[in-house]
XYZ file of C-alpha atoms in Angstrom:
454
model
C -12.080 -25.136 -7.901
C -9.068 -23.003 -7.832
C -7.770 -21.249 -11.088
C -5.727 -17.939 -12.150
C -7.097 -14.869 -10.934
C -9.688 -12.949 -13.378
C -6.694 -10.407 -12.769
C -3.195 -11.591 -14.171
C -0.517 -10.949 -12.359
C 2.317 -8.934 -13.661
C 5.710 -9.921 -14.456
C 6.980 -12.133 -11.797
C 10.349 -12.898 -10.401
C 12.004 -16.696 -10.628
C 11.465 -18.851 -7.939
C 15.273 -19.113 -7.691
C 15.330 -15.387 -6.731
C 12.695 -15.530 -3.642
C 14.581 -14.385 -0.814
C 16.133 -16.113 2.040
C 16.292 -15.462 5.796
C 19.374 -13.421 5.002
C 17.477 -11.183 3.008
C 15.835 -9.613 6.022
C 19.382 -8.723 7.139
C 20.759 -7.859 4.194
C 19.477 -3.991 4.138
C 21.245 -3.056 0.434
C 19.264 -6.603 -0.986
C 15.891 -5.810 0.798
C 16.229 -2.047 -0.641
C 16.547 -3.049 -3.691
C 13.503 -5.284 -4.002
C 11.939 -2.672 -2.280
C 12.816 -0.235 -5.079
C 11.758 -2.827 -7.623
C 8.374 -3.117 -6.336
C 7.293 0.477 -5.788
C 8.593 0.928 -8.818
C 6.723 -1.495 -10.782
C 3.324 -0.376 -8.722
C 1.993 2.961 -10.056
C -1.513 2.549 -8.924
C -2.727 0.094 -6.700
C -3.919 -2.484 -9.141
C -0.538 -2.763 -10.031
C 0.952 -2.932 -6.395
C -1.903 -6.112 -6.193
C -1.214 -7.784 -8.724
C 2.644 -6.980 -8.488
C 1.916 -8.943 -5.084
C 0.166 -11.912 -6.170
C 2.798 -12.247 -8.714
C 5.393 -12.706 -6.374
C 3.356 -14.879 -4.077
C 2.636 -16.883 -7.589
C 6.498 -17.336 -7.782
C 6.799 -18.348 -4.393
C 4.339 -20.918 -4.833
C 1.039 -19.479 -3.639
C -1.964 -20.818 -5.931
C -4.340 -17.544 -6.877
C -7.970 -18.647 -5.908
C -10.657 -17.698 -8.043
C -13.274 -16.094 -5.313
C -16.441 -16.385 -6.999
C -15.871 -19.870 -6.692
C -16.939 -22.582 -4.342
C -14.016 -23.184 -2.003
C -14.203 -26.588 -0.152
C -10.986 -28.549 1.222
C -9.175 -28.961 -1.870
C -8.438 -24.729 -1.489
C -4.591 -24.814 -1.303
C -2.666 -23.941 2.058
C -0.752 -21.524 0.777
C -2.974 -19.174 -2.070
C -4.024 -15.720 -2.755
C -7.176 -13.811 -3.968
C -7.606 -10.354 -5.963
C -9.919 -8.268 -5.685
C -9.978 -5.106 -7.534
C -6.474 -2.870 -6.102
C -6.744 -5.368 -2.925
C -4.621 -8.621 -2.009
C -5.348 -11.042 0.694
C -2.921 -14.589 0.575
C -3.085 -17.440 3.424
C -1.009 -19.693 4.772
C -2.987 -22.755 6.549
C -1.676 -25.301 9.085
C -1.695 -28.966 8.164
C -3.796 -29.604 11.578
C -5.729 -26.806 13.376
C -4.284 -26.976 17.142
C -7.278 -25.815 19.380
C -5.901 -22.891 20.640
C -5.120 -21.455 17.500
C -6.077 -18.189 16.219
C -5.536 -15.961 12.986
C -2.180 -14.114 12.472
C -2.992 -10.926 10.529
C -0.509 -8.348 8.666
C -2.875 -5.727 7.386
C -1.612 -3.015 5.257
C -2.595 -0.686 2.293
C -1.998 -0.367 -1.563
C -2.910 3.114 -2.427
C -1.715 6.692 -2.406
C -2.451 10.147 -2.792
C -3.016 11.236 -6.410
C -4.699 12.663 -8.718
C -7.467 11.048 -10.184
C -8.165 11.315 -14.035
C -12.276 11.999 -14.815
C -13.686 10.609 -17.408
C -13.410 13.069 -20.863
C -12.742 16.094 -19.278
C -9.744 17.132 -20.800
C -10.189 20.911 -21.926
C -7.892 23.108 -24.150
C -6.699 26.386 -22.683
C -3.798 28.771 -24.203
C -2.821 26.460 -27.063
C -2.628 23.463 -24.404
C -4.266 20.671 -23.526
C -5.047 20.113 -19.773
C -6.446 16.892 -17.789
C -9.710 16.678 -16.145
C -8.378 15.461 -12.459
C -10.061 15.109 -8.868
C -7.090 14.907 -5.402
C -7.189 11.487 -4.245
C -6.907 11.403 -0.593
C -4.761 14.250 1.103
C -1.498 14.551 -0.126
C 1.137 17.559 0.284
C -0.676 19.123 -3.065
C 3.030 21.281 -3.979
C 4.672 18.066 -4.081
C 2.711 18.012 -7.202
C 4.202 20.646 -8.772
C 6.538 20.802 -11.807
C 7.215 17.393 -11.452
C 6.761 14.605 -14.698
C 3.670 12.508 -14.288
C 2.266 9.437 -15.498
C -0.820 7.312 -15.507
C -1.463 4.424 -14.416
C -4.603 2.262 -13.515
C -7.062 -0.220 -14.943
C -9.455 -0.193 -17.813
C -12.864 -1.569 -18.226
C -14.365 -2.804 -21.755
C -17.603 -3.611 -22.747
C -16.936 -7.318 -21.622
C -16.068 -6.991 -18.058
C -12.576 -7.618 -18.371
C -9.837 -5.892 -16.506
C -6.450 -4.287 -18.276
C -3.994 -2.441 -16.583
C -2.121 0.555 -18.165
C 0.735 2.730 -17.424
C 2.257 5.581 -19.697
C 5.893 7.259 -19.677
C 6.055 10.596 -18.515
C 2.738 12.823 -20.548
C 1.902 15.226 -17.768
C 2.665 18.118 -15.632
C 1.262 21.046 -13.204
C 3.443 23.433 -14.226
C 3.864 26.361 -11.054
C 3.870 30.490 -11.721
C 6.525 32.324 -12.211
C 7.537 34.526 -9.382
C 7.743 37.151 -11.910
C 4.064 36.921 -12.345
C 3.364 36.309 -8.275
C 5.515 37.980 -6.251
C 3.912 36.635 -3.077
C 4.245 32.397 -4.404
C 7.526 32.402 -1.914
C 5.213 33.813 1.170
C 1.804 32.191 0.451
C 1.747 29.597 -1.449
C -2.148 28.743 -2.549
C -3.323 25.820 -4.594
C -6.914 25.903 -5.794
C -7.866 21.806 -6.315
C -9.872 22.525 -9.366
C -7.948 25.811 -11.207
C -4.109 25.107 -10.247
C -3.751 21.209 -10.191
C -4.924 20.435 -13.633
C -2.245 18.430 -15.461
C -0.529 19.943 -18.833
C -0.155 16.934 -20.963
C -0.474 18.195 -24.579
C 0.064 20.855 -27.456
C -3.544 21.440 -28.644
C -4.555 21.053 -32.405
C -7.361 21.372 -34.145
C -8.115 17.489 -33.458
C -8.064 17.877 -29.383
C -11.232 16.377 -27.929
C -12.150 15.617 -24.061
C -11.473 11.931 -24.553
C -7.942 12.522 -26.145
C -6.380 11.200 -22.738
C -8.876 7.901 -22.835
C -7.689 6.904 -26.555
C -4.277 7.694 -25.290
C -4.920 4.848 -22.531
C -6.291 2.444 -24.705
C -3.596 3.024 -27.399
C -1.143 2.010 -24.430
C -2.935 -0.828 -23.413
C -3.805 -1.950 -27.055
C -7.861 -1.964 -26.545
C -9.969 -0.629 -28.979
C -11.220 2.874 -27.466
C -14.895 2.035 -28.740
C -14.481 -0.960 -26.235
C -13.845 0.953 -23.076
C -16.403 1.923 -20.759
C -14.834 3.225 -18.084
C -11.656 3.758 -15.904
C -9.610 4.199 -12.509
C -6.610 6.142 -13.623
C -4.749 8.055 -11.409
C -1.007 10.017 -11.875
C 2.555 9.027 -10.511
C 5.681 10.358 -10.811
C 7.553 9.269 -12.993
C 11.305 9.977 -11.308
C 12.494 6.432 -10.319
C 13.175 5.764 -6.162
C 16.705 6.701 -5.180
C 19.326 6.247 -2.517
C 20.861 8.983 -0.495
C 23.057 10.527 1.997
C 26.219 9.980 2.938
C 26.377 6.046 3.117
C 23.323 6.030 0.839
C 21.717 5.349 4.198
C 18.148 6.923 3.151
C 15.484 6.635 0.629
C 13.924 9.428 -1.378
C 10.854 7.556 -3.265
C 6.844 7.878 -4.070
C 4.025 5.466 -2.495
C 6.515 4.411 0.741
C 2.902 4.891 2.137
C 2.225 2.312 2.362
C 3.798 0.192 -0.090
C 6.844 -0.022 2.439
C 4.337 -2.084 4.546
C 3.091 -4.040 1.766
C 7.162 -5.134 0.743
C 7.734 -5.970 4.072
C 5.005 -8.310 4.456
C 5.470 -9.953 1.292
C 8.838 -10.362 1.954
C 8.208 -11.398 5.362
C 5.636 -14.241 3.649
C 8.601 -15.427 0.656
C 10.882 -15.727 3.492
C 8.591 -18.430 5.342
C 7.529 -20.433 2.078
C 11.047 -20.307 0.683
C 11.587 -22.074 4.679
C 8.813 -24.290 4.093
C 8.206 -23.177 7.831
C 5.191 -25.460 9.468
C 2.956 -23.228 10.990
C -0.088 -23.872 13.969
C -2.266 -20.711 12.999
C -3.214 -19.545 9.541
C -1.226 -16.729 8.756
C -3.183 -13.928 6.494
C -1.810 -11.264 4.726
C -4.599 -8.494 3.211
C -3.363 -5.740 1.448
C -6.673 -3.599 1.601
C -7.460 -0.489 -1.439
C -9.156 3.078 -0.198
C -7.166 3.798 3.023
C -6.253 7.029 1.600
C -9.919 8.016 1.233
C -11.385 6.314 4.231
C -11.530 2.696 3.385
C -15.437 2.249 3.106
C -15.198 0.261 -0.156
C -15.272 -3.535 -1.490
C -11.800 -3.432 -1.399
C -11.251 -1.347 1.990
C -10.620 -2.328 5.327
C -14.509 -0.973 6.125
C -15.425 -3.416 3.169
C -16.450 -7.064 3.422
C -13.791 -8.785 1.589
C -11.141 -9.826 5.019
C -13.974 -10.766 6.785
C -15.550 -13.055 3.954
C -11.946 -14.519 3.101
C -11.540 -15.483 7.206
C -15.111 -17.038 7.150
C -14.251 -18.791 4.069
C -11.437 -20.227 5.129
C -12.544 -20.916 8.513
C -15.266 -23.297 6.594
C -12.468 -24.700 4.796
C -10.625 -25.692 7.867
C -13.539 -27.109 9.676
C -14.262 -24.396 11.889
C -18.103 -23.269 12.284
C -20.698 -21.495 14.239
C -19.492 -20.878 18.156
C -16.064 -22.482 17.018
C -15.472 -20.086 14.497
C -16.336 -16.900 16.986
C -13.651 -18.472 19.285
C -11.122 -18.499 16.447
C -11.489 -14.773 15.808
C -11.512 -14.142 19.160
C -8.117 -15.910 19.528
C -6.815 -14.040 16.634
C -4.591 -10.923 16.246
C -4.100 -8.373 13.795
C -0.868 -6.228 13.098
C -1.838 -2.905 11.323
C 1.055 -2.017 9.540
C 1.089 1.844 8.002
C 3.920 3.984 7.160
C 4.653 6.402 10.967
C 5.553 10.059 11.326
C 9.328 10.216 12.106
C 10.823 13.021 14.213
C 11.401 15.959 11.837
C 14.441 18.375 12.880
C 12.615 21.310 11.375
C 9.592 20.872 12.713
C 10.062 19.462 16.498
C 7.376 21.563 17.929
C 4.950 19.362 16.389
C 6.021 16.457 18.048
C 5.539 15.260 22.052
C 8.493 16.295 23.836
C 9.537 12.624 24.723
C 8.210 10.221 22.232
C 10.161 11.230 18.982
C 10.806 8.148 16.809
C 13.605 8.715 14.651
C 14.425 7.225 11.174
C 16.739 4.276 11.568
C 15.497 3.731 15.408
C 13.386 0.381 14.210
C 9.747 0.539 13.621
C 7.270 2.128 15.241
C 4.325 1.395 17.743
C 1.851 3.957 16.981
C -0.587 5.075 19.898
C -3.153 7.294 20.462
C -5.465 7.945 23.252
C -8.367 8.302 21.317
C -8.398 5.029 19.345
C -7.109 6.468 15.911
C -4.162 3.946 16.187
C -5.672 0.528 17.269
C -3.140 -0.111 19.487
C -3.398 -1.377 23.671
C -1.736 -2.588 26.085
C -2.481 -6.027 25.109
C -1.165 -5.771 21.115
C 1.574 -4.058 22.139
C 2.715 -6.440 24.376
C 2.380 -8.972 21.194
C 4.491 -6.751 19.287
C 7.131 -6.523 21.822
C 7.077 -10.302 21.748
C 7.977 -10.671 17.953
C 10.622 -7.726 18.332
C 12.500 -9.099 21.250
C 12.102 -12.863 19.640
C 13.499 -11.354 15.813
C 16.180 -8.751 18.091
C 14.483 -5.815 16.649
C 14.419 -2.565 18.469
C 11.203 -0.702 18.235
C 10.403 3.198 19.303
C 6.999 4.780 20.289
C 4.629 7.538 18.704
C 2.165 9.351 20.805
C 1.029 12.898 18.920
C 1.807 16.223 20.289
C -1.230 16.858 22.217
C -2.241 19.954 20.498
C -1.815 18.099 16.677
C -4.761 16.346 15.453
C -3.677 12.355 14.751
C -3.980 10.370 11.791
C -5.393 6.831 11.163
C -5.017 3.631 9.581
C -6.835 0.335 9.076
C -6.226 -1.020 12.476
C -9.273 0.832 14.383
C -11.900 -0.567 11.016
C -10.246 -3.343 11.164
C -10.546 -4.508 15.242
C -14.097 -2.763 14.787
C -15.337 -4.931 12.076
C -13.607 -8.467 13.116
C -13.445 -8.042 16.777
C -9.622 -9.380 17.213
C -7.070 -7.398 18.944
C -5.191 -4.871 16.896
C -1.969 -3.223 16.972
C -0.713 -0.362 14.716
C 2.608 -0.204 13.565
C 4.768 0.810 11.170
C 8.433 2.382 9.225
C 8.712 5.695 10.061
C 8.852 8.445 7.013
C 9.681 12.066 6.444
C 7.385 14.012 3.876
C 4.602 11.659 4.684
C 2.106 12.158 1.528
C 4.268 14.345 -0.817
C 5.328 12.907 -4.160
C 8.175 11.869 -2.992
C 8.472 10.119 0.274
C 11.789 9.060 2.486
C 12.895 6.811 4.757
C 16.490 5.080 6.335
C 17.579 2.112 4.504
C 17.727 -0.191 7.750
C 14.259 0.125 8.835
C 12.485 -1.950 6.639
C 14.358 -4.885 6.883
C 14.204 -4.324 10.473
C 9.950 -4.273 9.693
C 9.964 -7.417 7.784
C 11.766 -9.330 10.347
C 9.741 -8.158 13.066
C 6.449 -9.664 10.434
C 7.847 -12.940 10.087
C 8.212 -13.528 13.929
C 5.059 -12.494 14.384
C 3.936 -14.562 12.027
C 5.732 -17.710 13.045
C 4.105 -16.579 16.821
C 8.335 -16.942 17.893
C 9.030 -16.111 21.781
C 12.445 -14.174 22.820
């Protein structure tokens, strides 16, 4: 019943190297995986199957999920599904008051999105065919080496990832030629944030970037049908400051989220911790663009996987609505940190700074999940792992953001609270963060997880 994933997972590390309790103290080791991973996760089919690749070495079984699954599914396993991740952990016996434990987070970025064959040649270059991908900070584009990365689709179904070196650019204007680019800077999507990526020839076509991609993959391009490609820079993640105390690097949201709850979930199996409620991570595609997808949080796929399981475990009918409505779900998404040019835009009193812990994210009109009820199971876990943890409330005149948590408790039903690491240059290319407050987010995962009391 249970086999490899139609996906593979990529390179994985040695069960030797999973890491230990003192990894989620150690904030120089947990950087450094950290580094590893958004590194090897351009796109988010890579950050997914990165994922199930280190759940693989910490002995999760991948499920195949268009199979039946009946009690033989393992306790600990994982399923794929397209740039999305959900794993389990079951209890031997199902106490009666138990109830899900849920670590929600996300696995895609802003981009920009390749189209299919619509490279063009202008001025003796060749430039890509692109569409923005969510909202990022579009000059954090700019003259900055891209690649691509995504998956490919042949004529047989199957799946292959791909991921180039450095080919692209949007190249800015001189101020020579715009002597108002320092004053008012304007970036038309369509005209100004197409890609250079070639020399043109006589040879140039509009599917020269698609045979590029299957060249790199090794497909024949008469076997692909189509593709989700998008770009990433290519300029590796990086320590900085004075101690090296912060982190300059792309896709911290949310893949900061996604480390910590991985690591949170090789911490427990590397304990061999006993658990009483089935612990679920789900590492959901599409935030970026609104999550209504098969692989978003507005999509099916959590909510199948819990009923699933639920039937695996015995639990049915009125039985299985008491189980979700036992259950709670932390929603955890990269926060706005205090920004020291910029404090206008944040409330007066409620100004979580990088390196204060992570963040309880709140909002009056339900764009952050979050009540008085999940945050009171978030203190829990803090206080139990001796993590501090700071609020966010939006400056009253600045329109709020949102995450998975509100689709999430609207879809399932089970309380919800939204957390996360707090960031500076939230959606640019480039990313940062302190050092010390992702180990600090792990730690706080893994006693929810474990449902510890302080």
């Amino acid at each position: 019943m249970t086999s490899a994933p139609r996906q593979t997972p990529a390179s994985t590390p040695s069960p030797a190297g999973l890491p230990s309790p003192d990894h989620l103290r150690d904030d120089d080791a947990y950087t450094a995986g950290l580094i590893e991973y958004v590194s090897a996760s351009p796109s988010s089919y890579h950050a997914a199957a990165q994922g199930a690749g280190r759940l693989a070495a910490a002995g999760f079984t991948g499920v195949d999920e268009s199979a039946v699954w009946d009690k033989s599914l393992p306790r600990r396993g994982y399923v794929l599904r397209d740039g999305a991740l959900i794993a389990w952990v079951l209890p031997a016996h199902l106490e009666g008051r138990a109830g899900y434990r849920v670590v929600g987070a996300h696995t895609d970025s802003p981009a920009l999105k390749l189209k299919p064959r619509a490279a063009v040649v202008r001025d003796g270059l060749q430039v890509l065919g692109v569409e923005v991908y969510g909202g990022p900070l579009l000059n954090s584009f700019l003259d900055r080496e891209l690649g691509l990365a995504g998956r490919l689709v042949t004529r047989d179904g199957a799946t292959h990832l791909v991921r180039t070196p450095a080919v692209a650019r949007v190249a800015q204007v001189a101020p020579h030629l715009d002597r108002s680019v320092n004053e008012a800077l304007r970036l038309d999507r369509q005209a100004h944030l197409a890609p250079l990526w070639a020399l043109a020839d006589a040879a140039c076509g509009p599917d020269d970037p698609e045979r590029y991609l299957c060249e790199q993959a090794g497909i024949d391009p008469a076997e692909l049908v189509a593709h989700d490609v998008v770009t990433f820079p290519v300029q590796e993640p990086a320590r900085f400051g004075r101690s090296g105390e912060l982190l300059a690097s792309p896709r911290l949201d949310n893949l900061s989220s996604v480390h910590a709850a991985l690591t949170a979930l090789e911490v427990l199996a590397r304990e061999d911790a006993e658990v009483r409620d089935p612990l679920i991570l789900v590492a959901n595609d599409h935030e970026e663009v609104g999550s209504a997808t098969r692989s978003g949080a507005a999509g099916p796929f959590l909510d199948s996987v819990l009923g699933r399981l639920a039937g695996v475990m015995g639990v049915d009918g009125d039985a299985r609505a008491a189980l979700a409505a036992r259950s709670v779900c932390v929603s955890a998404d990269a926060a706005h940190g205090a920004h020291p040019a910029y404090g206008h835009l944040h409330d007066p009193v409620l100004r979580p700074v990088l390196g204060g812990g992570p963040v309880l994210k709140i909002n009056a009109q339900q764009r952050y999940a979050t009540d008085a009820v999940g945050a009171a199971v978030w203190a829990r876990a803090c206080a139990a792992a001796a993590v501090p943890y700071q609020d966010f409330v939006s400056n009253n005149s600045v329109p709020c953001g949102s995450t998975i948590g509100p689709i999430t408790a609207t879809r399932l039903g089970m309380t919800t609270v939204d957390v996360g690491q707090a960031l500076l240059s939230m959606h640019s290319q480039r990313e940062m963060c302190a050092v010390a407050d992702g180990p600090l987010l792990a730690r706080a995962l893994h006693a929810f997880w474990l449902g510890l009391e302080p």
